[in-house]
Amino acid sequence: MRIRPKLRGLWPFSIGIYALGLIAVVLLALSALIWAVQTKVEAVKREAQMHDQAAAKIELDKAVAHTVTELRRLALHATQGDEIRQQLADPAYYLYWRNYRLLHGAALPSFTRAGEVYDRRGRALAEHPLDNMPQALAQNPKSFYRREGSSDYLYLFLPILAEENNPSSVQGYVGFKFDFLQALKNEEQFAYIKTDSIRLQKESYSGEQPRLTYRLKERPERSLLLDIIAGFKQQIVLIFIALSFALFFLLNYLLAVPLRRLSRHIDALGEGQGGILQENFAKSLPVAELEKVRQSLNDYQNKLESMNSSLNQKNDELWTLAHHDPLTGIYNRRCFEDDWAHVLSVANGHRLDVAFSLFDCDNFKAINDTYGHDVGDKVIQTTAHLLQSKLRHGDRLYRLGGGEFAAIFLDSDPKFVLQVMERCLLSVSEFDFTAMGVKEPVRISIGLAHTPGTEEENLATLPKQADIALYHAKRPGRPKIAVYDDSMIAETDIIFSTRHNHAVFEALASGKGLEIHYQPVVDLGRGAVKYYEALVRIRDGDELLSPPAIFPIIEARRIEVEFDIAIIERITQDITQGGIPRGTGISLNISGPSAVNPTILNLIQTLSIHLGQYAIIVEVTETALITQLHQASHNLNELRKAGFLIALDDFGSGYSSLGYITSMPVDIVKFDISMIRHLMEESRQSIIVAQLAEMLAKTGYQLVAEGIEDEHTLEQVKRMGFSCGQGYLFGRPERACRDLAQAKMPV
Amino acid sequence: MPSHRPCWGMGFAALFLALIFTGRAAFAETVEAKLPSGIVADASFHAGKAGMPALLLVHGFLQTRSAPPLSRLAETLSDAGYTVLSPTLSLGISRRSHSLACEAVHTHTLEGEASEISFWVDWLVRKHYPNIVLIGHSTGSKSILFYLQKTPNPAVRKAVLASLVPDNGTDIDREKAHRMLKAQAKGKEDLQRFSMGYCRNNYMSTPYAYLSYAVYDADRTLGLLDKAKVPVEIILGGADTLMEKGWPQKALKHGASITLIKSAGHFFDGPQEFDFADAVEAQLKSLRPARQP
């Protein structure tokens, strides 16, 4: 249906408009009916008037003919009297006779105005004829009509015959002047003509048949009938109008009002007000069908409400599911993103301190892999519970994934937030996870960032800042809580340096720039190089990237295995090419992921052909061992069986305990440089380190001291039972293997 | 002496005959004659049986021959075989066919009527009727008397005068008429309103014409009886209101034979119509045989 633009706003029309339309149609039909009746009445009226005209004409013609005939008869009677002939014979007393006998005799009617007798030649017997009667007549005089004043007269002339049926026996003439209209009135009762309206059409007519004008008589019975019809019409109109209004109000009461109520009810349902309206819509409707609709609507509404309630519940559940981490029960990443978006919108433009903290469970993957997902899940659940318990009531803790959590603090003092973070760190550190079977200590790192929430851009950088701070916190040897400051950016930039990334990946893909530098590890007893530790470098133009610049990228990109493969292949190449002096050894570092990787294992196994000529040591960090202790231990045992030696690197920089070391398949323990430096101090720590070294040495481990840069240190470590040493005193890492140790060794 | 014969049976017989012979009356013809005055007068003429007298019927005051009782009498007598001539006195009007109203212009005179009677008597004589009986009614009777006092035609054998009464005017009118007559020249008289017969103060006539009738009061009328040159039979209605008291006796004294029909009015209408006809016929039968011309 095409609707005019002006009406589009009104379409579809309301029931009220339809009701009005119906009334309008009824009134229109009534008007048409009235018009038809009126037209018919007018037609009947016209037809009746035409009929009246025709009847009036016939009536008048008949009346005129009858009147004229009657007047002629009267006049003729006068001509046939004896006395008139007497007057013709002897008119001596004509005036008397005319006045008293002719005009006032019983024969002539009252509307006879004058009469005269004329002799055979047409001359009046009277010298002065009465009342305009002619003095003389023409031959064979004819009657005529003439208007005089307000009356119309017929002048009627008849011959007086001597012999009754002999027209030639004319003795004279008699003439009469009749008030013709009066004669008509007297002679005839008019049914159609208003008697007083009859007049001659012209001033005069010759002959006895005049043309007359007249008006039709009002027909009382017709007027009465028309009045009755008009009255009936008015009554019909009034009745119809009354009926229309009644119909309108009835329709309004029965249909429009209920439909409007239904419509409002449905609108309200659409707007979610059904519950309120249901009370207002409890009253029953007068039309059964509408009542059924109302009841159906109410039923529908009840069901809808029930469904709505159920749906709300489901939505709540869904929201809970969608916004909660099913494992820990705390909020999840989606919730974090929603909340963070909300924080951005709310805090922006306000003086509102916003702090953002990131928690990461150190080595969670290793724990997961080592102890299985069940244990890992318990660790995460416990960690989450511990963290949540230390937050303020209302502070939300989000699990972003794996062992990573986040918390947002609004309008909080940074110092207070830092205290909360310390409590969190402490609670996790102090918790005994051994009940879950986890032997290694579970630690978390916390990155914290804070900014006044005045600008959305500042706020938006908070997660990144917290991430950078977290990165710093996770670095070995760093405090486990790191508060972001801009100085961290430079270091972190390494991770995000496009140039370094490119160099790393280029070296990985094509070997370009990948260099192996060898640093000698000296047998302190012999004073000779026992083996060389292969240390990776990547040349990027004039810059030589060292491990601190390389491994963050490797770890961030999770390409430890691939990178270790490239290094092993390069070392293999060096060995094959004779770059490594025979009779010495080579130690290579593998990452945690590589320690459990079968490819790496197989690749290392290929080096076993060189075991006859070289001692090949596989160095792993204690962190790598701990994260995947079982698999790593298995793999390393396999290598040991094949003839490889296993060295625990950076001992003392992590969280290894003696208990762990004893369970590890390790042949060599390399004390971290920080431990060696403790030896140079007169402190409790130096004693512990010395005692530890002595104990490990007695246990059968070969001990390697890192960071020997002077002879004093050399002497110290020798005294403490270290069998090997490594440091600048013996030689820096270089492309070629040089045996500089003997020169430096005190003899 | 007036004869008071019972005539009921004759009356019914006459009525019977009248019914039988009604068709005969249709055979009557209308005759017209131009009077010496130039006026055309007409009469109904029915030729009767030879040897029976011819009857000249003269109608009453302002009437015509069609007026009762003479119209019916004419039929009766015609049916009886009499030759009957019933003229309408012209009263100055040619071919007068209607009775003349009191208010009409009356310039006719008693002498004029006598002249017309004379004219029609002569007409009968010329038709070879030697025995003529004049039958008049009311003023017609007076006109016959006026005619009989002059020189009546010898063929007139008898006069039967019905309802001869003297009521022809009042003394006041007569005196007035005389006065006017003296004051006005003849022929230039004005019409005046008089009383005459049944015309009460509405008889429009000239004094001369009026007096021609009115002068004949009761005495003068009785005097005319004396002057009548033929036998006169008078038939009177016993209940005629126009008849003054003692009138029959007065008439008897003047030699007239009188027949008085009891209960009859001036016009002998009703059952007395037949008595009247019987009485007339009785008078006619008493007429001696006619002389042959």
Coordinates of C-alpha atoms in Angstrom, one line a residue, chain A residues 128-354:
Chain A
H128 CA -74.3 57.0 -23.7
P129 CA -73.5 53.3 -23.4
L130 CA -72.5 52.1 -20.0
D131 CA -69.0 51.6 -18.7
N132 CA -66.9 51.6 -21.8
M133 CA -69.4 49.7 -23.8
P134 CA -68.8 50.7 -27.4
Q135 CA -71.1 53.2 -29.0
A136 CA -71.2 51.3 -32.2
L137 CA -70.3 47.9 -33.3
A138 CA -68.5 46.7 -36.4
Q139 CA -70.2 44.5 -38.8
N140 CA -70.4 41.0 -37.3
P141 CA -69.0 42.2 -34.1
K142 CA -66.6 39.9 -32.2
S143 CA -66.2 39.5 -28.6
F144 CA -62.9 40.6 -27.0
Y145 CA -61.1 40.8 -23.7
R146 CA -59.7 44.0 -22.2
R147 CA -57.9 44.9 -19.1
E148 CA -59.2 47.9 -17.3
G149 CA -57.6 48.9 -14.1
S150 CA -57.1 45.8 -12.0
S151 CA -59.8 43.8 -13.7
D152 CA -60.0 41.9 -16.9
Y153 CA -63.3 42.0 -18.8
L154 CA -64.9 40.1 -21.5
Y155 CA -66.9 42.1 -23.9
L156 CA -69.4 39.6 -25.4
F157 CA -71.5 40.4 -28.3
L158 CA -74.3 38.2 -29.8
P159 CA -76.7 38.8 -32.6
I160 CA -80.4 39.1 -31.8
L161 CA -82.2 36.9 -34.3
A162 CA -85.8 37.5 -35.3
E163 CA -86.1 33.8 -36.0
E164 CA -84.4 31.5 -33.8
N165 CA -82.5 29.3 -36.2
N166 CA -82.2 31.9 -38.9
P167 CA -78.8 33.6 -38.7
S168 CA -79.7 36.0 -41.4
S169 CA -82.6 37.3 -39.4
V170 CA -80.4 39.7 -37.3
Q171 CA -82.5 42.3 -35.7
G172 CA -79.7 43.8 -33.6
Y173 CA -77.0 42.9 -31.2
V174 CA -76.7 42.6 -27.5
G175 CA -73.4 43.2 -25.8
F176 CA -72.3 42.5 -22.3
K177 CA -69.3 43.4 -20.3
F178 CA -68.4 40.7 -17.8
D179 CA -65.8 40.8 -15.1
F180 CA -64.2 37.7 -16.6
L181 CA -62.0 36.8 -13.7
Q182 CA -64.9 37.2 -11.3
A183 CA -66.9 35.0 -13.7
L184 CA -64.1 32.4 -13.6
K185 CA -64.1 32.5 -9.8
N186 CA -67.8 32.2 -9.6
E187 CA -68.1 29.5 -12.2
E188 CA -65.2 27.4 -11.2
Q189 CA -63.5 26.1 -8.2
F190 CA -59.8 25.8 -9.1
A191 CA -57.9 22.9 -7.8
Y192 CA -54.5 23.8 -9.2
I193 CA -54.7 27.6 -9.8
K194 CA -54.5 30.4 -7.4
T195 CA -57.7 32.1 -8.4
D196 CA -56.5 35.6 -7.6
S197 CA -53.5 35.2 -9.7
I198 CA -55.4 34.7 -13.0
R199 CA -54.8 37.6 -15.3
L200 CA -54.8 38.3 -19.0
Q201 CA -51.4 37.8 -20.5
K202 CA -51.9 40.9 -22.6
E203 CA -53.9 44.1 -22.3
S204 CA -56.5 42.8 -24.7
Y205 CA -57.5 39.9 -26.8
S206 CA -59.8 39.5 -29.7
G207 CA -62.0 36.4 -29.6
E208 CA -63.4 34.4 -26.8
Q209 CA -60.3 32.3 -25.9
P210 CA -57.9 34.5 -24.0
R211 CA -54.4 33.7 -23.0
L212 CA -54.1 33.9 -19.3
T213 CA -51.3 34.0 -16.8
Y214 CA -51.7 32.4 -13.4
R215 CA -49.9 31.0 -10.5
L216 CA -50.3 27.6 -9.2
K217 CA -52.1 27.1 -6.0
E218 CA -50.2 26.0 -3.1
R219 CA -51.0 22.4 -2.6
P220 CA -51.5 22.1 1.1
E221 CA -51.5 18.3 1.0
R222 CA -48.3 18.4 -1.0
S223 CA -46.7 21.0 1.2
L224 CA -47.8 18.9 4.1
L225 CA -46.3 15.8 2.5
L226 CA -43.1 17.7 1.7
D227 CA -43.1 19.1 5.2
I228 CA -43.6 15.5 6.5
I229 CA -40.8 14.3 4.2
A230 CA -38.5 17.2 5.3
G231 CA -39.4 16.5 8.9
F232 CA -38.8 12.9 8.4
K233 CA -35.5 13.7 6.7
Q234 CA -34.5 15.9 9.6
Q235 CA -35.6 13.1 12.0
I236 CA -33.6 10.6 10.0
V237 CA -30.6 12.9 10.0
L238 CA -30.9 13.5 13.7
I239 CA -31.4 9.8 14.3
F240 CA -28.5 8.9 12.1
I241 CA -26.3 11.5 13.7
A242 CA -27.4 10.2 17.1
L243 CA -26.8 6.7 16.0
S244 CA -23.5 7.6 14.5
F245 CA -22.4 9.1 17.8
A246 CA -23.8 6.2 19.6
L247 CA -22.0 3.9 17.2
F248 CA -18.8 5.9 17.6
F249 CA -19.0 5.8 21.4
L250 CA -20.0 2.1 21.2
L251 CA -17.1 1.4 18.9
N252 CA -14.9 3.5 21.0
Y253 CA -16.0 1.7 24.2
L254 CA -16.1 -1.8 22.7
L255 CA -13.1 -1.6 20.3
A256 CA -11.1 1.6 20.2
V257 CA -10.5 1.9 24.0
P258 CA -9.7 -1.8 24.5
L259 CA -7.5 -1.9 21.4
R260 CA -5.7 1.2 22.6
R261 CA -5.3 -0.4 25.9
L262 CA -4.0 -3.5 24.2
S263 CA -1.8 -1.4 22.0
R264 CA -0.4 0.5 25.0
H265 CA 0.0 -2.8 26.8
I266 CA 1.9 -4.3 23.9
D267 CA 4.0 -1.1 23.7
A268 CA 4.7 -1.4 27.4
L269 CA 5.5 -5.0 26.9
G270 CA 8.0 -3.9 24.3
E271 CA 9.4 -1.4 26.7
G272 CA 9.6 -3.9 29.5
Q273 CA 6.7 -2.4 31.6
G274 CA 4.5 -5.4 31.3
G275 CA 4.7 -6.1 35.0
I276 CA 3.4 -2.6 35.9
L277 CA 0.7 -2.6 33.3
Q278 CA -0.6 -6.0 34.1
E279 CA -2.2 -4.5 37.2
N280 CA -3.9 -1.8 35.1
F281 CA -4.9 -4.3 32.5
A282 CA -6.6 -6.7 34.9
K283 CA -10.1 -5.3 34.1
S284 CA -11.9 -7.5 31.6
L285 CA -12.9 -6.2 28.2
P286 CA -16.5 -6.1 26.9
V287 CA -15.8 -7.9 23.6
A288 CA -15.2 -11.6 23.9
E289 CA -12.5 -11.8 21.2
L290 CA -10.6 -8.8 22.7
E291 CA -11.0 -10.3 26.1
K292 CA -9.4 -13.5 24.7
V293 CA -6.6 -11.4 23.3
R294 CA -6.2 -9.6 26.6
Q295 CA -6.1 -12.9 28.5
S296 CA -3.7 -14.3 25.9
L297 CA -1.6 -11.2 26.3
N298 CA -1.5 -11.6 30.0
D299 CA -0.7 -15.3 29.7
Y300 CA 1.9 -14.4 27.2
Q301 CA 3.2 -11.7 29.4
N302 CA 3.3 -14.1 32.4
K303 CA 5.2 -16.6 30.3
L304 CA 7.4 -13.8 29.0
E305 CA 8.1 -12.6 32.4
S306 CA 8.9 -16.2 33.5
M307 CA 11.1 -16.5 30.4
N308 CA 12.5 -13.1 31.1
S309 CA 13.3 -14.1 34.6
S310 CA 14.8 -17.3 33.5
L311 CA 16.7 -15.5 30.8
N312 CA 17.9 -12.9 33.3
Q313 CA 19.1 -15.7 35.4
K314 CA 20.7 -17.4 32.5
N315 CA 22.1 -14.1 31.4
D316 CA 23.5 -13.6 34.9
E317 CA 24.9 -17.1 34.7
L318 CA 26.2 -16.4 31.2
W319 CA 27.6 -13.1 32.3
T320 CA 29.2 -14.8 35.2
L321 CA 30.5 -17.5 32.9
A322 CA 31.6 -15.0 30.4
H323 CA 33.2 -12.8 32.9
H324 CA 34.6 -15.3 35.3
D325 CA 37.4 -17.7 35.0
P326 CA 36.0 -21.1 35.5
L327 CA 39.1 -22.4 37.1
T328 CA 39.7 -19.8 39.8
G329 CA 36.3 -18.2 40.0
I330 CA 37.7 -14.7 39.7
Y331 CA 37.1 -12.4 36.8
N332 CA 38.5 -13.3 33.4
R333 CA 40.1 -11.4 30.6
R334 CA 36.8 -10.4 29.0
C335 CA 35.7 -8.9 32.3
F336 CA 39.0 -7.2 32.5
E337 CA 38.6 -5.7 29.1
D338 CA 35.1 -4.5 29.8
D339 CA 36.1 -3.1 33.1
W340 CA 39.2 -1.5 31.7
A341 CA 37.1 0.1 28.9
H342 CA 34.8 1.4 31.6
V343 CA 37.6 2.7 33.6
L344 CA 38.9 4.5 30.5
S345 CA 35.6 6.1 30.0
V346 CA 35.0 7.0 33.6
A347 CA 38.4 8.1 34.7
N348 CA 39.1 10.1 31.7
G349 CA 39.1 13.8 32.4
H350 CA 38.9 13.3 36.2
R351 CA 41.6 13.7 38.8
L352 CA 41.5 10.0 39.6
D353 CA 44.5 8.0 40.5
V354 CA 44.5 4.7 38.6

